[in-house]
């Protein structure tokens, strides 16, 4: 598929949605590059997807074997991470932001290729683009059904084997404050494109099985009402909400500037979005849990939210803990 620039992305999505034509879209973190094409035009040799059961995986394509892959991470040193963390902490201390999503790129050794990772992963949203990357994301970006737009920010992770893990994370002041900030941010984002914003569920728990063992993550559900002509403007609606609040920070504009200073690599498509419009409704995901093929090998991009109460050692360990494959 050919990459589109921002203007081409908006125009193409608006046109296809107005025509009621089903399509796939993949948009990068900076929202300046994308892939957009009709679902009937996707070539399984170039791109494979499975979004909550909507898939283009041919019947004959199966994993080569079952079981846990061998994955070894080579994360940046704690001192390197602390340098980036301190950049964020200084911005928070100066009142420029209260929440920033800080991420890192971790080289990994893995004994299967990215296509095999895609085929063997268990996740709500899976995506593979040949010679580029694969994603196995648990996080919804937005869903649109019957004119209602819903967002499900995911913020807060804990090892599920910790005694009483669910209560530990739900009663952690830092995790609660971080989640409240991202819910406020996503509510503000939805208010840019819809009315009657309502938090339907606050901080519910999902359990995710990984090759390292189970983890728990907290999410919320926020909903709004779109204008009747939303399909004709779907590209504009998506772009107004990007980058996604859960992977940026609060307030968003200031947090994006902090991220630019703190991170020492290009996120690329990591923390962008991807989704399917089926002709009537839309389902989409945040591109987290992300492996990328580079000339120097495979890297895994991961991170977490930083607030005034964040402990740098714990945040560093969480960044590493998220380097996993959801294969039992």
Coordinates of C-alpha atoms in Angstrom, one line a residue:
X1 CA 0.0 0.0 0.0
X2 CA 1.0 3.6 -0.6
X3 CA 1.5 6.0 2.3
X4 CA -0.7 9.1 2.3
X5 CA 0.0 12.5 3.8
X6 CA -2.4 14.2 6.3
X7 CA -4.5 16.0 3.6
X8 CA -4.8 12.9 1.5
X9 CA -5.7 10.9 4.6
X10 CA -8.6 13.2 5.6
X11 CA -9.9 13.4 2.0
X12 CA -9.8 9.6 1.5
X13 CA -11.5 8.8 4.7
X14 CA -14.2 11.4 4.2
X15 CA -14.9 10.1 0.7
X16 CA -15.0 6.4 1.6
X17 CA -17.1 6.9 4.7
X18 CA -19.6 9.2 2.8
X19 CA -19.9 6.4 0.1
X20 CA -20.5 3.8 2.8
X21 CA -17.6 1.8 1.6
X22 CA -15.8 -0.4 4.1
X23 CA -12.1 0.5 4.6
X24 CA -9.0 0.0 6.7
X25 CA -6.9 2.8 8.1
X26 CA -3.6 3.0 9.9
X27 CA -2.4 6.5 11.0
X28 CA 1.0 7.2 12.6
X29 CA 1.6 9.0 15.9
X30 CA 2.2 12.5 14.4
X31 CA -0.9 12.0 12.1
X32 CA 1.1 13.0 9.1
X33 CA 1.4 9.6 7.4
X34 CA -1.1 6.8 6.9
X35 CA -2.3 3.8 5.0
X36 CA -6.0 3.9 3.9
X37 CA -7.6 1.4 1.5
X38 CA -10.9 -0.5 1.0
X39 CA -11.1 -3.7 2.9
X40 CA -11.7 -5.5 -0.4
X41 CA -8.3 -4.2 -1.6
X42 CA -6.1 -5.4 1.3
X43 CA -3.4 -7.8 0.1
X44 CA -2.8 -10.5 2.8
X45 CA 0.8 -10.8 1.5
X46 CA 1.4 -7.2 2.5
X47 CA -1.0 -6.5 5.5
X48 CA -3.0 -8.7 7.9
X49 CA -5.4 -7.5 10.5
X50 CA -7.9 -8.9 13.0
X51 CA -9.9 -6.3 14.9
X52 CA -12.3 -7.9 17.3
X53 CA -13.0 -10.7 14.7
X54 CA -13.1 -8.5 11.6
X55 CA -10.2 -10.0 9.7
X56 CA -8.6 -10.5 6.3
X57 CA -6.6 -13.6 7.4
X58 CA -7.0 -16.3 4.7
X59 CA -8.0 -19.7 6.0
X60 CA -4.7 -21.3 4.9
X61 CA -2.5 -19.0 6.9
X62 CA -1.8 -20.6 10.3
X63 CA 1.0 -20.3 12.9
X64 CA 4.0 -22.5 12.2
X65 CA 3.9 -23.8 15.8
X66 CA 2.2 -23.2 19.2
X67 CA 3.7 -22.2 22.5
X68 CA 5.6 -19.3 24.1
X69 CA 8.2 -17.7 21.9
X70 CA 11.7 -16.9 23.4
X71 CA 12.0 -13.2 23.9
X72 CA 14.9 -11.4 25.5
X73 CA 14.9 -7.6 26.0
X74 CA 17.8 -5.3 26.0
X75 CA 16.3 -2.1 27.6
X76 CA 18.1 1.2 27.9
X77 CA 19.9 1.6 31.2
X78 CA 18.2 3.1 34.2
X79 CA 20.4 6.1 34.0
X80 CA 19.4 6.8 30.4
X81 CA 15.7 6.4 31.3
X82 CA 16.2 8.7 34.3
X83 CA 17.5 11.4 32.1
X84 CA 14.2 11.3 30.1
X85 CA 12.1 11.0 33.2
X86 CA 13.8 14.0 34.8
X87 CA 12.9 16.1 31.7
X88 CA 9.2 15.1 32.2
X89 CA 9.4 15.7 36.0
X90 CA 10.9 19.2 35.5
X91 CA 8.0 20.1 33.2
X92 CA 5.5 18.9 35.7
X93 CA 7.2 20.8 38.5
X94 CA 7.1 24.0 36.4
X95 CA 3.3 23.5 36.0
X96 CA 3.5 22.9 32.2
X97 CA 1.7 19.6 32.4
X98 CA 0.4 17.1 34.9
X99 CA 0.6 13.9 33.0
X100 CA 3.0 12.8 30.2
X101 CA 3.2 9.4 28.4
X102 CA 6.9 8.7 28.3
X103 CA 8.0 5.8 26.0
X104 CA 11.2 4.1 25.0
X105 CA 12.5 1.7 22.2
X106 CA 13.9 -1.6 23.5
X107 CA 15.9 -3.9 21.2
X108 CA 14.8 -7.5 21.5
X109 CA 15.9 -11.0 20.5
X110 CA 12.9 -13.1 19.5
X111 CA 13.0 -16.6 17.9
X112 CA 10.0 -15.9 15.5
X113 CA 9.4 -13.3 12.9
X114 CA 6.8 -10.5 13.1
X115 CA 4.3 -12.3 11.0
X116 CA 4.5 -15.3 13.3
X117 CA 4.1 -13.0 16.3
X118 CA 0.9 -11.6 14.7
X119 CA -0.5 -15.1 14.0
X120 CA 0.2 -16.4 17.5
X121 CA -0.8 -13.4 19.5
X122 CA -4.0 -13.2 21.4
X123 CA -5.3 -9.7 21.5
X124 CA -8.5 -7.7 20.7
X125 CA -6.6 -5.9 17.9
X126 CA -3.9 -7.4 15.8
X127 CA -2.1 -5.8 12.8
X128 CA 0.9 -6.8 10.7
X129 CA 2.5 -4.8 7.9
X130 CA 5.2 -6.5 5.9
X131 CA 8.7 -5.4 6.6
X132 CA 7.4 -2.7 9.0
X133 CA 5.8 -3.7 12.3
X134 CA 3.2 -5.8 14.1
X135 CA 0.8 -4.8 16.9
X136 CA -1.2 -6.8 19.4
X137 CA -3.1 -4.0 21.2
X138 CA -5.6 -4.3 24.1
X139 CA -6.7 -0.7 23.9
X140 CA -9.7 0.8 22.0
X141 CA -9.2 4.2 20.5
X142 CA -12.8 5.1 19.6
X143 CA -15.9 3.2 18.5
X144 CA -18.8 4.7 16.6
X145 CA -22.2 3.0 16.6
X146 CA -25.5 4.5 15.7
X147 CA -24.1 8.0 15.9
X148 CA -22.6 7.5 19.4
X149 CA -18.8 7.8 19.7
X150 CA -17.1 6.1 22.6
X151 CA -13.5 6.1 23.9
X152 CA -12.0 3.7 26.3
X153 CA -8.7 5.1 27.8
X154 CA -6.4 2.4 29.3
X155 CA -4.1 3.7 32.0
X156 CA -2.6 1.6 34.9
X157 CA -0.9 -1.7 34.8
X158 CA 0.0 -4.3 37.5
X159 CA 1.3 -7.8 37.8
X160 CA -1.8 -9.9 38.3
X161 CA 0.1 -12.4 40.5
X162 CA 0.7 -9.7 43.2
X163 CA -1.5 -10.6 46.2
X164 CA -4.9 -8.7 46.0
X165 CA -3.6 -7.0 42.8
X166 CA -7.0 -5.6 41.8
X167 CA -7.5 -3.7 45.0
X168 CA -3.8 -2.7 45.1
X169 CA -4.1 -0.9 41.7
X170 CA -7.6 0.5 42.3
X171 CA -6.5 2.0 45.6
X172 CA -3.2 3.4 44.5
X173 CA -3.3 7.2 44.7
X174 CA -0.8 7.7 41.8
X175 CA -2.7 5.3 39.5
X176 CA -6.0 6.9 40.4
X177 CA -4.8 10.5 39.7
X178 CA -3.2 9.4 36.4
X179 CA -6.4 7.7 35.3
X180 CA -8.5 10.7 36.3
X181 CA -6.3 12.9 34.2
X182 CA -6.5 10.8 31.1
X183 CA -10.3 10.5 31.4
X184 CA -10.6 14.3 31.6
X185 CA -8.3 14.6 28.6
X186 CA -10.3 12.0 26.5
X187 CA -13.6 13.7 27.6
X188 CA -12.1 17.0 26.3
X189 CA -11.1 15.3 23.0
X190 CA -14.6 13.8 22.5
X191 CA -16.1 17.3 23.2
X192 CA -14.2 18.6 20.1
X193 CA -16.3 16.4 17.8
X194 CA -19.5 15.4 19.8
X195 CA -22.0 16.6 22.4
X196 CA -23.5 15.2 25.6
X197 CA -20.3 13.7 26.9
X198 CA -20.8 11.1 29.7
X199 CA -18.4 8.8 31.6
X200 CA -20.3 5.5 31.4
X201 CA -17.8 3.4 33.4
X202 CA -14.8 4.5 35.5
X203 CA -11.7 2.3 36.1
X204 CA -12.8 -1.2 35.3
X205 CA -10.3 -4.1 35.2
X206 CA -9.1 -6.2 32.2
X207 CA -6.9 -9.2 32.6
X208 CA -4.3 -9.9 29.9
X209 CA -2.3 -13.1 29.5
X210 CA 1.3 -12.7 28.3
X211 CA 4.4 -14.9 27.8
X212 CA 5.6 -13.5 31.2
X213 CA 2.4 -14.2 33.1
X214 CA -0.9 -12.3 33.6
X215 CA -1.3 -8.5 34.0
X216 CA -4.2 -6.3 35.0
X217 CA -5.0 -3.0 33.3
X218 CA -7.6 -0.4 34.2
X219 CA -9.8 1.4 31.6
X220 CA -12.8 3.7 31.5
X221 CA -15.7 4.2 29.0
X222 CA -16.6 7.7 27.8
X223 CA -19.4 8.5 25.3
X224 CA -20.7 11.4 23.2
X225 CA -23.3 12.1 20.4
X226 CA -22.0 12.9 16.9
X227 CA -23.7 15.2 14.4
X228 CA -26.0 13.5 11.9
X229 CA -23.5 14.0 9.0
X230 CA -20.5 12.5 10.8
X231 CA -19.7 10.1 8.0
X232 CA -19.0 12.9 5.5
X233 CA -16.5 14.3 8.0
X234 CA -15.0 11.1 9.5
X235 CA -11.5 12.0 8.5
X236 CA -11.7 15.4 10.1
X237 CA -13.2 13.9 13.2
X238 CA -10.3 11.4 13.7
X239 CA -7.7 14.0 13.0
X240 CA -9.1 16.4 15.5
X241 CA -8.6 13.8 18.2
X242 CA -5.0 12.9 17.3
X243 CA -2.6 12.1 18.8
X244 CA -4.6 10.1 21.2
X245 CA -4.9 11.5 24.7
X246 CA -3.9 8.3 26.5
X247 CA -0.5 8.2 24.7
X248 CA 0.2 12.0 24.9
X249 CA -0.7 13.7 28.2
X250 CA -2.7 16.4 29.9
X251 CA -2.9 19.1 28.8
X252 CA -2.2 17.6 25.4
X253 CA -0.5 20.4 23.5
X254 CA 2.0 21.1 26.3
X255 CA 2.6 17.4 26.9
X256 CA 3.4 16.8 23.2
X257 CA 6.2 19.4 23.5
X258 CA 7.6 17.7 26.6
X259 CA 7.5 14.3 24.8
X260 CA 9.5 15.8 21.9
X261 CA 12.2 16.9 24.3
X262 CA 12.2 13.8 26.5
X263 CA 12.2 11.0 24.0
X264 CA 15.3 10.2 22.0
X265 CA 13.7 8.3 19.1
X266 CA 11.0 8.5 16.5
X267 CA 7.7 6.8 17.5
X268 CA 6.7 6.3 13.9
X269 CA 3.4 4.3 13.8
X270 CA 3.7 3.4 17.5
X271 CA 1.0 5.1 19.5
X272 CA -0.9 6.0 16.3
X273 CA -4.2 4.4 15.6
X274 CA -5.7 1.9 13.2
X275 CA -9.3 0.7 12.6
X276 CA -12.1 -0.6 10.4
X277 CA -15.1 1.3 9.0
X278 CA -17.6 -1.4 8.0
X279 CA -19.9 0.9 5.9
X280 CA -22.0 2.0 8.9
X281 CA -19.9 2.0 12.1
X282 CA -16.3 2.3 13.1
X283 CA -14.0 0.4 15.5
X284 CA -10.4 1.5 16.1
X285 CA -7.4 0.8 18.4
X286 CA -4.4 2.6 19.8
X287 CA -1.2 1.1 18.3
X288 CA 0.5 0.0 21.5
X289 CA 2.2 -3.4 22.2
X290 CA 4.3 -2.7 19.2
X291 CA 7.2 -4.5 17.5
X292 CA 9.1 -2.9 14.6
X293 CA 11.5 -4.3 12.1
X294 CA 14.6 -2.1 11.7
X295 CA 17.9 -2.5 9.8
X296 CA 19.5 -3.3 13.1
X297 CA 16.9 -5.8 14.3
X298 CA 13.6 -5.9 16.1
X299 CA 12.6 -3.2 18.6
X300 CA 9.7 -3.2 21.0
X301 CA 8.3 0.3 21.9
X302 CA 6.6 0.7 25.3
X303 CA 6.1 3.2 28.1
X304 CA 3.7 4.6 30.7
X305 CA 2.2 7.7 32.2
X306 CA 4.3 10.0 34.4
X307 CA 2.7 12.2 37.1
X308 CA 4.1 14.2 40.0
X309 CA 3.8 11.1 42.2
X310 CA 5.6 8.8 39.8
X311 CA 8.6 6.7 41.1
X312 CA 11.2 6.6 38.3
X313 CA 12.4 3.1 39.3
X314 CA 8.8 1.7 39.2
X315 CA 8.1 3.5 35.9
X316 CA 11.3 2.0 34.4
X317 CA 10.3 -1.5 35.5
X318 CA 6.7 -1.0 34.1
X319 CA 8.2 0.1 30.7
X320 CA 10.2 -3.2 30.7
X321 CA 7.2 -5.3 31.9
X322 CA 5.2 -4.2 28.9
X323 CA 7.8 -5.8 26.6
X324 CA 5.9 -9.1 26.1
X325 CA 4.0 -11.2 23.6
X326 CA 0.4 -12.2 24.6
X327 CA 0.9 -15.9 23.9
X328 CA 0.2 -18.4 26.7

